[in-house]
Amino acid sequence: DAGITQSPRHKVTETGTPVTLRCHQTENHRYMYWYRQDPGHGLRLIHYSYGVKDTDKGEVSDGYSVSRSKTEDFLLTLESATSSQTSVYFCAITLDRGPGELFFGEGSRLTVL
Amino acid sequence: DAKTTQPNSMESNEEEPVHLPCNHSTISGTDYIHWYRQLPSQGPEYVIHGLTSNVNNRMASLAIAEDRKSSTLILHRATLRDAAVYYCILRPTGSARQLTFGSGTQLTVLP
């Protein structure tokens, strides 16, 4: 257990509304990630962070923004949710050095109607 | 970024060994090979990792080709609880940016 919590765990929203998902860690790891998972696509990287205020895009970043104002929190925002963003979102952290395995949160299931 | 290629699906009989392959022909010398698995309705969990030598832990074994361009995750005796999606990824030493996953291999274990 790497002390990762995601909130909310489930959310249903309507097209066009803003949504923010939160990932919280308790161990001050530098690297944090947001992935989305859809049937047939495995895990796809949305954004990642390598420190406070240091973030970068992943492979499917369009329509998403992130912020990291504190080491422990990494926020994923959908400014105007669309039905194509219905997915399960996973947050992950990795240790800073060495082989550093990834630890994942339990996921946040988002449904955009 | 280095990519990995895995078969979409595999089947195994319960209590038999399973060999899950992964190709990573563009691996660099400092990339670790990591394996994760994802059980239904759960987040992925770490299974094993290696750099050059074969590795064993309580969950599985990892066999790495001499040229490091491929690896094989070995489950010695598959159980029904091993039915999951297995992912092979490359994790660079010193930088953990852009850790990308492929679609993984869906392992079905038959009773």
PDB file of C-alpha atoms in Angstrom:
ATOM      1  CA  ASP A   1       0.000   0.000   0.000  1.00  0.00           C
ATOM      2  CA  ALA A   2       1.619   3.251  -1.159  1.00  0.00           C
ATOM      3  CA  GLY A   3      -0.953   5.469   0.523  1.00  0.00           C
ATOM      4  CA  ILE A   4      -2.768   6.519  -2.643  1.00  0.00           C
ATOM      5  CA  THR A   5      -6.363   7.581  -2.496  1.00  0.00           C
ATOM      6  CA  GLN A   6      -8.523   8.754  -5.354  1.00  0.00           C
ATOM      7  CA  SER A   7     -11.689  10.796  -5.071  1.00  0.00           C
ATOM      8  CA  PRO A   8     -14.396  10.581  -6.028  1.00  0.00           C
ATOM      9  CA  ARG A   9     -14.473   6.844  -6.691  1.00  0.00           C
ATOM     10  CA  HIS A  10     -17.625   7.143  -8.764  1.00  0.00           C
ATOM     11  CA  LYS A  11     -19.131  10.128 -10.518  1.00  0.00           C
ATOM     12  CA  VAL A  12     -21.916  10.657 -12.995  1.00  0.00           C
ATOM     13  CA  THR A  13     -22.069  14.001 -14.719  1.00  0.00           C
ATOM     14  CA  GLU A  14     -23.540  15.654 -17.763  1.00  0.00           C
ATOM     15  CA  THR A  15     -21.851  16.706 -20.967  1.00  0.00           C
ATOM     16  CA  GLY A  16     -20.327  20.150 -20.737  1.00  0.00           C
ATOM     17  CA  THR A  17     -19.842  20.236 -16.980  1.00  0.00           C
ATOM     18  CA  PRO A  18     -16.401  20.560 -15.380  1.00  0.00           C
ATOM     19  CA  VAL A  19     -15.062  17.626 -13.406  1.00  0.00           C
ATOM     20  CA  THR A  20     -12.033  17.356 -11.140  1.00  0.00           C
ATOM     21  CA  LEU A  21     -10.570  14.089  -9.959  1.00  0.00           C
ATOM     22  CA  ARG A  22      -8.161  14.103  -7.064  1.00  0.00           C
ATOM     23  CA  CYS A  23      -5.228  11.840  -6.355  1.00  0.00           C
ATOM     24  CA  HIS A  24      -3.696  12.059  -2.909  1.00  0.00           C
ATOM     25  CA  GLN A  25      -0.518  10.349  -1.706  1.00  0.00           C
ATOM     26  CA  THR A  26       0.940  10.260   1.769  1.00  0.00           C
ATOM     27  CA  GLU A  27       4.598   9.447   1.029  1.00  0.00           C
ATOM     28  CA  ASN A  28       5.892  12.499  -0.890  1.00  0.00           C
ATOM     29  CA  HIS A  29       6.817  10.664  -4.052  1.00  0.00           C
ATOM     30  CA  ARG A  30       7.963  12.924  -6.847  1.00  0.00           C
ATOM     31  CA  TYR A  31       6.341  11.202  -9.816  1.00  0.00           C
ATOM     32  CA  MET A  32       2.596  10.951 -10.194  1.00  0.00           C
ATOM     33  CA  TYR A  33       0.509   9.832 -13.165  1.00  0.00           C
ATOM     34  CA  TRP A  34      -3.020   9.874 -14.461  1.00  0.00           C
ATOM     35  CA  TYR A  35      -4.137   7.043 -16.741  1.00  0.00           C
ATOM     36  CA  ARG A  36      -7.460   6.240 -18.303  1.00  0.00           C
ATOM     37  CA  GLN A  37      -8.656   2.770 -19.102  1.00  0.00           C
ATOM     38  CA  ASP A  38     -11.234   1.845 -21.694  1.00  0.00           C
ATOM     39  CA  PRO A  39     -12.228  -1.565 -23.039  1.00  0.00           C
ATOM     40  CA  GLY A  40      -9.788  -2.673 -25.717  1.00  0.00           C
ATOM     41  CA  HIS A  41      -7.276   0.102 -25.022  1.00  0.00           C
ATOM     42  CA  GLY A  42      -5.486  -0.966 -21.895  1.00  0.00           C
ATOM     43  CA  LEU A  43      -4.022   1.849 -19.835  1.00  0.00           C
ATOM     44  CA  ARG A  44      -3.289   5.139 -21.582  1.00  0.00           C
ATOM     45  CA  LEU A  45      -1.255   7.918 -20.033  1.00  0.00           C
ATOM     46  CA  ILE A  46      -3.041  11.270 -19.829  1.00  0.00           C
ATOM     47  CA  HIS A  47      -0.622  13.484 -17.903  1.00  0.00           C
ATOM     48  CA  TYR A  48       2.181  13.017 -15.459  1.00  0.00           C
ATOM     49  CA  SER A  49       4.014  15.121 -12.919  1.00  0.00           C
ATOM     50  CA  TYR A  50       7.632  15.077 -11.835  1.00  0.00           C
ATOM     51  CA  GLY A  51       7.335  17.589  -9.033  1.00  0.00           C
ATOM     52  CA  VAL A  52       5.326  20.480  -7.698  1.00  0.00           C
ATOM     53  CA  LYS A  53       4.155  22.596 -10.633  1.00  0.00           C
ATOM     54  CA  ASP A  54       6.074  20.312 -13.024  1.00  0.00           C
ATOM     55  CA  THR A  55       3.716  18.457 -15.310  1.00  0.00           C
ATOM     56  CA  ASP A  56       3.736  17.176 -18.846  1.00  0.00           C
ATOM     57  CA  LYS A  57       1.425  15.609 -21.368  1.00  0.00           C
ATOM     58  CA  GLY A  58       0.986  11.946 -22.006  1.00  0.00           C
ATOM     59  CA  GLU A  59      -0.386  10.190 -25.046  1.00  0.00           C
ATOM     60  CA  VAL A  60      -4.064  11.188 -24.638  1.00  0.00           C
ATOM     61  CA  SER A  61      -3.949  14.633 -23.030  1.00  0.00           C
ATOM     62  CA  ASP A  62      -6.476  16.477 -25.210  1.00  0.00           C
ATOM     63  CA  GLY A  63      -9.446  17.663 -23.161  1.00  0.00           C
ATOM     64  CA  TYR A  64      -7.618  17.278 -19.844  1.00  0.00           C
ATOM     65  CA  SER A  65      -5.574  19.552 -17.650  1.00  0.00           C
ATOM     66  CA  VAL A  66      -3.684  18.830 -14.447  1.00  0.00           C
ATOM     67  CA  SER A  67      -2.301  20.714 -11.519  1.00  0.00           C
ATOM     68  CA  ARG A  68       0.135  19.901  -8.758  1.00  0.00           C
ATOM     69  CA  SER A  69       0.426  22.691  -6.233  1.00  0.00           C
ATOM     70  CA  LYS A  70       1.431  20.348  -3.416  1.00  0.00           C
ATOM     71  CA  THR A  71       3.556  17.215  -3.485  1.00  0.00           C
ATOM     72  CA  GLU A  72       0.756  15.091  -2.140  1.00  0.00           C
ATOM     73  CA  ASP A  73      -2.033  16.092  -4.532  1.00  0.00           C
ATOM     74  CA  PHE A  74      -2.330  15.661  -8.286  1.00  0.00           C
ATOM     75  CA  LEU A  75      -5.575  16.934  -9.768  1.00  0.00           C
ATOM     76  CA  LEU A  76      -7.040  15.952 -13.117  1.00  0.00           C
ATOM     77  CA  THR A  77      -9.587  18.369 -14.580  1.00  0.00           C
ATOM     78  CA  LEU A  78     -11.986  17.928 -17.437  1.00  0.00           C
ATOM     79  CA  GLU A  79     -12.929  21.516 -18.251  1.00  0.00           C
ATOM     80  CA  SER A  80     -16.005  20.501 -20.220  1.00  0.00           C
ATOM     81  CA  ALA A  81     -16.721  16.811 -19.975  1.00  0.00           C
ATOM     82  CA  THR A  82     -17.708  14.860 -23.083  1.00  0.00           C
ATOM     83  CA  SER A  83     -19.174  11.390 -23.440  1.00  0.00           C
ATOM     84  CA  SER A  84     -15.864  10.165 -24.894  1.00  0.00           C
ATOM     85  CA  GLN A  85     -14.303  10.857 -21.511  1.00  0.00           C
ATOM     86  CA  THR A  86     -16.450   8.225 -19.854  1.00  0.00           C
ATOM     87  CA  SER A  87     -13.796   5.931 -18.491  1.00  0.00           C
ATOM     88  CA  VAL A  88     -12.065   4.556 -15.455  1.00  0.00           C
ATOM     89  CA  TYR A  89      -9.259   6.824 -14.318  1.00  0.00           C
ATOM     90  CA  PHE A  90      -6.271   5.533 -12.389  1.00  0.00           C
ATOM     91  CA  CYS A  91      -3.702   7.527 -10.508  1.00  0.00           C
ATOM     92  CA  ALA A  92      -0.260   6.055  -9.937  1.00  0.00           C
ATOM     93  CA  ILE A  93       2.999   6.950  -8.247  1.00  0.00           C
ATOM     94  CA  THR A  94       6.482   5.567  -8.607  1.00  0.00           C
ATOM     95  CA  LEU A  95       9.542   5.718  -6.449  1.00  0.00           C
ATOM     96  CA  ASP A  96      12.074   8.295  -7.518  1.00  0.00           C
ATOM     97  CA  ARG A  97      15.076   6.064  -7.983  1.00  0.00           C
ATOM     98  CA  GLY A  98      16.100   2.620  -9.055  1.00  0.00           C
ATOM     99  CA  PRO A  99      13.684   0.157 -10.593  1.00  0.00           C
ATOM    100  CA  GLY A 100      10.809   1.868  -8.773  1.00  0.00           C
ATOM    101  CA  GLU A 101       7.632  -0.053  -9.259  1.00  0.00           C
ATOM    102  CA  LEU A 102       4.370   1.759  -9.915  1.00  0.00           C
ATOM    103  CA  PHE A 103       1.663   1.803  -7.309  1.00  0.00           C
ATOM    104  CA  PHE A 104      -1.879   2.437  -8.445  1.00  0.00           C
ATOM    105  CA  GLY A 105      -4.905   3.867  -6.777  1.00  0.00           C
ATOM    106  CA  GLU A 106      -8.213   2.053  -6.823  1.00  0.00           C
ATOM    107  CA  GLY A 107      -9.584   4.018  -9.734  1.00  0.00           C
ATOM    108  CA  SER A 108     -12.315   6.568 -10.330  1.00  0.00           C
ATOM    109  CA  ARG A 109     -15.185   5.580 -12.559  1.00  0.00           C
ATOM    110  CA  LEU A 110     -16.549   8.574 -14.467  1.00  0.00           C
ATOM    111  CA  THR A 111     -19.709   8.479 -16.537  1.00  0.00           C
ATOM    112  CA  VAL A 112     -20.539  11.447 -18.742  1.00  0.00           C
ATOM    113  CA  LEU A 113     -24.134  11.440 -19.947  1.00  0.00           C
TER     114      LEU A 113
ATOM    115  CA  ASP B   1       9.964   6.015 -25.718  1.00  0.00           C
ATOM    116  CA  ALA B   2      10.590   2.319 -25.857  1.00  0.00           C
ATOM    117  CA  LYS B   3       7.504   0.242 -26.556  1.00  0.00           C
ATOM    118  CA  THR B   4       6.522  -3.309 -25.733  1.00  0.00           C
ATOM    119  CA  THR B   5       4.499  -5.825 -27.726  1.00  0.00           C
ATOM    120  CA  GLN B   6       2.422  -8.588 -26.166  1.00  0.00           C
ATOM    121  CA  PRO B   7      -0.138 -11.072 -27.480  1.00  0.00           C
ATOM    122  CA  ASN B   8      -3.701  -9.913 -26.928  1.00  0.00           C
ATOM    123  CA  SER B   9      -4.800 -13.085 -25.179  1.00  0.00           C
ATOM    124  CA  MET B  10      -3.628 -16.451 -23.923  1.00  0.00           C
ATOM    125  CA  GLU B  11      -5.248 -19.461 -22.313  1.00  0.00           C
ATOM    126  CA  SER B  12      -3.913 -21.882 -19.791  1.00  0.00           C
ATOM    127  CA  ASN B  13      -5.206 -24.841 -17.858  1.00  0.00           C
ATOM    128  CA  GLU B  14      -5.320 -24.643 -14.112  1.00  0.00           C
ATOM    129  CA  GLU B  15      -2.210 -25.916 -12.331  1.00  0.00           C
ATOM    130  CA  GLU B  16      -0.126 -25.816 -15.494  1.00  0.00           C
ATOM    131  CA  PRO B  17       2.738 -23.380 -16.140  1.00  0.00           C
ATOM    132  CA  VAL B  18       2.089 -20.262 -18.167  1.00  0.00           C
ATOM    133  CA  HIS B  19       4.649 -18.375 -20.226  1.00  0.00           C
ATOM    134  CA  LEU B  20       3.648 -14.834 -21.114  1.00  0.00           C
ATOM    135  CA  PRO B  21       5.916 -13.255 -23.735  1.00  0.00           C
ATOM    136  CA  CYS B  22       6.860  -9.623 -24.249  1.00  0.00           C
ATOM    137  CA  ASN B  23       8.934  -8.095 -27.028  1.00  0.00           C
ATOM    138  CA  HIS B  24      10.853  -4.888 -26.424  1.00  0.00           C
ATOM    139  CA  SER B  25      13.311  -4.632 -29.272  1.00  0.00           C
ATOM    140  CA  THR B  26      14.064  -0.919 -28.688  1.00  0.00           C
ATOM    141  CA  ILE B  27      14.998  -1.342 -25.042  1.00  0.00           C
ATOM    142  CA  SER B  28      17.896   0.770 -23.852  1.00  0.00           C
ATOM    143  CA  GLY B  29      20.646  -0.379 -21.547  1.00  0.00           C
ATOM    144  CA  THR B  30      19.216   1.393 -18.519  1.00  0.00           C
ATOM    145  CA  ASP B  31      15.598   0.276 -18.881  1.00  0.00           C
ATOM    146  CA  TYR B  32      14.144  -2.044 -16.285  1.00  0.00           C
ATOM    147  CA  ILE B  33      11.555  -4.549 -17.454  1.00  0.00           C
ATOM    148  CA  HIS B  34       8.477  -4.445 -15.259  1.00  0.00           C
ATOM    149  CA  TRP B  35       5.438  -6.685 -15.204  1.00  0.00           C
ATOM    150  CA  TYR B  36       2.078  -5.795 -13.741  1.00  0.00           C
ATOM    151  CA  ARG B  37      -1.236  -7.531 -13.645  1.00  0.00           C
ATOM    152  CA  GLN B  38      -4.746  -6.252 -13.330  1.00  0.00           C
ATOM    153  CA  LEU B  39      -7.508  -8.307 -11.838  1.00  0.00           C
ATOM    154  CA  PRO B  40     -11.102  -7.502 -12.802  1.00  0.00           C
ATOM    155  CA  SER B  41     -12.357  -4.227 -11.310  1.00  0.00           C
ATOM    156  CA  GLN B  42      -9.023  -3.459  -9.659  1.00  0.00           C
ATOM    157  CA  GLY B  43      -6.056  -1.250 -10.343  1.00  0.00           C
ATOM    158  CA  PRO B  44      -2.893  -2.816 -11.743  1.00  0.00           C
ATOM    159  CA  GLU B  45      -0.510  -4.380  -9.266  1.00  0.00           C
ATOM    160  CA  TYR B  46       3.214  -4.947  -9.489  1.00  0.00           C
ATOM    161  CA  VAL B  47       4.354  -8.495 -10.202  1.00  0.00           C
ATOM    162  CA  ILE B  48       8.090  -8.503 -10.856  1.00  0.00           C
ATOM    163  CA  HIS B  49      10.917  -6.607 -12.492  1.00  0.00           C
ATOM    164  CA  GLY B  50      14.380  -7.295 -13.856  1.00  0.00           C
ATOM    165  CA  LEU B  51      17.282  -5.683 -15.631  1.00  0.00           C
ATOM    166  CA  THR B  52      19.516  -8.358 -17.109  1.00  0.00           C
ATOM    167  CA  SER B  53      19.344 -11.516 -15.033  1.00  0.00           C
ATOM    168  CA  ASN B  54      16.407 -13.838 -14.523  1.00  0.00           C
ATOM    169  CA  VAL B  55      14.415 -13.077 -11.394  1.00  0.00           C
ATOM    170  CA  ASN B  56      12.164 -15.052  -9.090  1.00  0.00           C
ATOM    171  CA  ASN B  57       9.729 -13.949  -6.428  1.00  0.00           C
ATOM    172  CA  ARG B  58       6.770 -15.479  -4.689  1.00  0.00           C
ATOM    173  CA  MET B  59       4.402 -14.521  -7.478  1.00  0.00           C
ATOM    174  CA  ALA B  60       6.314 -15.387 -10.634  1.00  0.00           C
ATOM    175  CA  SER B  61       9.602 -15.715 -12.468  1.00  0.00           C
ATOM    176  CA  LEU B  62      10.977 -13.401 -15.117  1.00  0.00           C
ATOM    177  CA  ALA B  63      13.201 -14.750 -17.854  1.00  0.00           C
ATOM    178  CA  ILE B  64      15.101 -12.113 -19.828  1.00  0.00           C
ATOM    179  CA  ALA B  65      16.675 -12.858 -23.174  1.00  0.00           C
ATOM    180  CA  GLU B  66      20.409 -12.430 -23.421  1.00  0.00           C
ATOM    181  CA  ASP B  67      20.030  -9.488 -25.816  1.00  0.00           C
ATOM    182  CA  ARG B  68      17.241  -8.068 -23.593  1.00  0.00           C
ATOM    183  CA  LYS B  69      14.949  -7.602 -26.552  1.00  0.00           C
ATOM    184  CA  SER B  70      12.351  -9.912 -25.116  1.00  0.00           C
ATOM    185  CA  SER B  71      11.251 -11.325 -21.798  1.00  0.00           C
ATOM    186  CA  THR B  72       8.865 -13.938 -20.490  1.00  0.00           C
ATOM    187  CA  LEU B  73       6.781 -13.886 -17.354  1.00  0.00           C
ATOM    188  CA  ILE B  74       6.395 -17.380 -15.966  1.00  0.00           C
ATOM    189  CA  LEU B  75       3.594 -18.427 -13.670  1.00  0.00           C
ATOM    190  CA  HIS B  76       4.663 -21.841 -12.455  1.00  0.00           C
ATOM    191  CA  ARG B  77       1.224 -23.200 -11.623  1.00  0.00           C
ATOM    192  CA  ALA B  78      -1.682 -21.157 -12.876  1.00  0.00           C
ATOM    193  CA  THR B  79      -4.682 -20.816 -10.625  1.00  0.00           C
ATOM    194  CA  LEU B  80      -8.099 -19.376 -11.381  1.00  0.00           C
ATOM    195  CA  ARG B  81      -7.047 -16.317  -9.394  1.00  0.00           C
ATOM    196  CA  ASP B  82      -4.286 -15.641 -11.928  1.00  0.00           C
ATOM    197  CA  ALA B  83      -6.842 -14.779 -14.602  1.00  0.00           C
ATOM    198  CA  ALA B  84      -6.016 -11.145 -15.324  1.00  0.00           C
ATOM    199  CA  VAL B  85      -4.543  -8.753 -17.853  1.00  0.00           C
ATOM    200  CA  TYR B  86      -0.748  -8.820 -17.711  1.00  0.00           C
ATOM    201  CA  TYR B  87       1.259  -5.793 -18.750  1.00  0.00           C
ATOM    202  CA  CYS B  88       4.930  -5.571 -19.609  1.00  0.00           C
ATOM    203  CA  ILE B  89       6.459  -2.079 -19.514  1.00  0.00           C
ATOM    204  CA  LEU B  90       9.910  -0.532 -19.625  1.00  0.00           C
ATOM    205  CA  ARG B  91      10.942   1.674 -16.766  1.00  0.00           C
ATOM    206  CA  PRO B  92      14.016   3.837 -17.382  1.00  0.00           C
ATOM    207  CA  THR B  93      16.481   4.203 -14.551  1.00  0.00           C
ATOM    208  CA  GLY B  94      16.847   7.746 -13.340  1.00  0.00           C
ATOM    209  CA  SER B  95      13.751   9.083 -15.075  1.00  0.00           C
ATOM    210  CA  ALA B  96      10.207   7.924 -14.701  1.00  0.00           C
ATOM    211  CA  ARG B  97       8.643  10.155 -17.291  1.00  0.00           C
ATOM    212  CA  GLN B  98       6.157   8.845 -19.806  1.00  0.00           C
ATOM    213  CA  LEU B  99       5.620   5.395 -18.358  1.00  0.00           C
ATOM    214  CA  THR B 100       3.323   3.981 -20.981  1.00  0.00           C
ATOM    215  CA  PHE B 101       1.424   0.713 -21.032  1.00  0.00           C
ATOM    216  CA  GLY B 102       0.307  -1.295 -24.005  1.00  0.00           C
ATOM    217  CA  SER B 103      -2.911  -3.285 -24.150  1.00  0.00           C
ATOM    218  CA  GLY B 104      -1.437  -6.215 -22.255  1.00  0.00           C
ATOM    219  CA  THR B 105      -2.264  -9.915 -22.466  1.00  0.00           C
ATOM    220  CA  GLN B 106      -5.593 -11.195 -21.204  1.00  0.00           C
ATOM    221  CA  LEU B 107      -4.863 -14.506 -19.496  1.00  0.00           C
ATOM    222  CA  THR B 108      -7.740 -16.948 -19.193  1.00  0.00           C
ATOM    223  CA  VAL B 109      -7.257 -19.889 -16.845  1.00  0.00           C
ATOM    224  CA  LEU B 110      -9.439 -22.884 -17.564  1.00  0.00           C
ATOM    225  CA  PRO B 111     -10.505 -25.183 -14.722  1.00  0.00           C
TER     226      PRO B 111
END
